[in-house]
Amino acid sequence: MAVSILTLRDHLAGVPDARVVAPGRRDEELGQFGISPEESVAYDAELVEDRPFTAIPVSSNGDSGFTHFLDGAQKSKIVGYAGFAPLMLAHTSAGIFERRDREIVPPDTSFYSGELELVVPESGGVPPLPGLGYITVGIGLQDTEIVAKDRMMNAISARRDERETEIARGYKDGRLLIDGGIGKVLERVTRDVWLVGVVKSHQRQYFASRDRRRVVQDLKPGERTPAFLRERNQKQGKEAYSFYLRLFDSDGQSPLFGLIRVEIPASQEMLGQVDEISGWMMAERSPLSLPDARYDRMIYPIRLVEQHLKARQPSDASLRAILGI
């Protein structure tokens, strides 16, 4: 990572209404502030399997056919203000790990992308800082700090997504499991690339009727729903087939405990592999991804990728050196 001798404090000295602030004492990993209206809408998606919407048991022999694993990471901190709009330092990264002889192998340079960038409001008058990447975000003078944070975090998340899709473009052979949806990646890879996505969060619901909600809620470990169409949209990208799968027993827990949503390319060939893919997912439950709080939905190799990416993020001390404080 290239670091300029010029600090951000020095850099902003001539910018009106701009200031540098120390990052919070706690490790403030800024998350998504808001959910778009389209994500909050529940509806009954179109089924693509010719069967009733009931729980389907799947079997597993304990083996998994996944050979590669893709994830992205981001670390964002507020480090200053231009007027009321925040300035951020954001590190985004993505990587693909390969499994060889049951071992997860860290990526070489062709399968890793990461960079520290200065994120600023477009109208804040803050120029690029030499040695750092630079992202401008459209924020109006009348926008509140909450709105500004939300837009900046969306921009940072989009940069992380870009890194994931760029990394995926170079992937060719094997069976790739992606942490998250696959729509954006599908827009960038060739048709013959084999990939599956695992979605751990459930911001958008693809079941609205009471009967379907009950089926999903009552899934037992090793049971899935019929596959349905996850439609194309701007946020998620190309359409995909999807289904819900329960990994762990949710008795005494939230109805979402152990529940994942799997995405596959929208083809009859992949649809014919849904039960096999479900069996692989069940096999990936061990070892547990503890102590991660998401262990009930976190595939262990994905956790290893995430840990590796976080280890390559800049330390708080290096960020303070850049700030000049």
XYZ file of N, CA and C in Angstrom, residues 22 29 58 86 89 93 100-101 110 123 131 134 157 159 168 176 181 184 198 232 246 253 264 267 271 279 282-283 313:
87
model
N -10.259 12.092 14.763
C -9.711 10.772 15.079
C -10.789 9.720 14.895
N -16.744 -0.303 12.449
C -16.943 -0.798 11.096
C -18.318 -0.341 10.647
N -33.130 -33.198 1.501
C -31.948 -33.441 0.672
C -31.005 -34.344 1.459
N -19.361 13.822 5.940
C -18.173 13.114 6.435
C -17.172 12.816 5.337
N -12.022 7.057 5.112
C -11.017 6.183 4.535
C -11.645 4.801 4.468
N -11.691 -5.000 -0.548
C -10.863 -6.076 -1.079
C -11.737 -7.258 -1.482
N -7.291 -27.337 -1.982
C -6.429 -28.382 -2.522
C -6.158 -29.407 -1.425
N -6.520 -30.656 -1.694
C -6.280 -31.733 -0.718
C -6.812 -31.347 0.657
N -3.249 -12.728 -8.882
C -4.293 -12.675 -9.899
C -5.681 -12.852 -9.320
N -19.138 17.694 -3.720
C -19.159 19.154 -3.639
C -18.330 19.692 -2.477
N -1.031 9.197 -3.420
C -0.727 7.907 -2.822
C -1.935 7.096 -2.414
N -9.224 7.314 -4.780
C -10.096 8.483 -4.588
C -11.486 8.164 -5.112
N -19.614 -0.001 -0.715
C -20.079 -1.366 -0.986
C -20.032 -1.672 -2.477
N -17.924 -0.401 -4.585
C -16.520 -0.598 -4.946
C -16.070 -2.015 -4.569
N -13.690 -12.347 -10.247
C -14.424 -13.488 -10.816
C -14.217 -13.601 -12.320
N -17.131 -22.837 -8.138
C -16.914 -21.649 -7.314
C -18.136 -21.370 -6.434
N -25.037 -12.903 -3.455
C -25.721 -13.155 -4.713
C -24.757 -13.213 -5.883
N -24.422 -9.933 -10.248
C -23.402 -9.036 -10.793
C -22.267 -9.819 -11.432
N -24.176 -18.083 -1.966
C -24.865 -18.345 -0.704
C -25.144 -17.008 -0.018
N -34.155 -10.206 -12.277
C -33.115 -9.204 -12.519
C -33.550 -7.865 -11.934
N -32.223 -24.999 5.009
C -31.939 -24.908 6.444
C -30.711 -25.754 6.763
N -34.668 -20.625 18.546
C -33.900 -19.550 17.926
C -34.832 -18.729 17.021
N -28.262 -19.912 -8.081
C -27.566 -20.627 -9.151
C -27.912 -19.939 -10.468
N -30.467 -21.809 -15.473
C -30.398 -22.774 -16.568
C -30.970 -24.105 -16.105
N -30.405 -26.272 -12.632
C -31.602 -26.646 -11.883
C -31.593 -28.139 -11.565
N -26.727 -30.854 -0.920
C -25.934 -31.820 -0.152
C -24.538 -31.304 0.131
N -24.734 -28.848 2.973
C -24.850 -29.527 4.259
C -23.489 -30.063 4.711
N -22.699 -30.550 3.762
C -21.372 -31.061 4.102
C -20.461 -29.942 4.595
N -6.144 -5.775 5.759
C -6.609 -4.398 5.867
C -5.608 -3.563 6.657
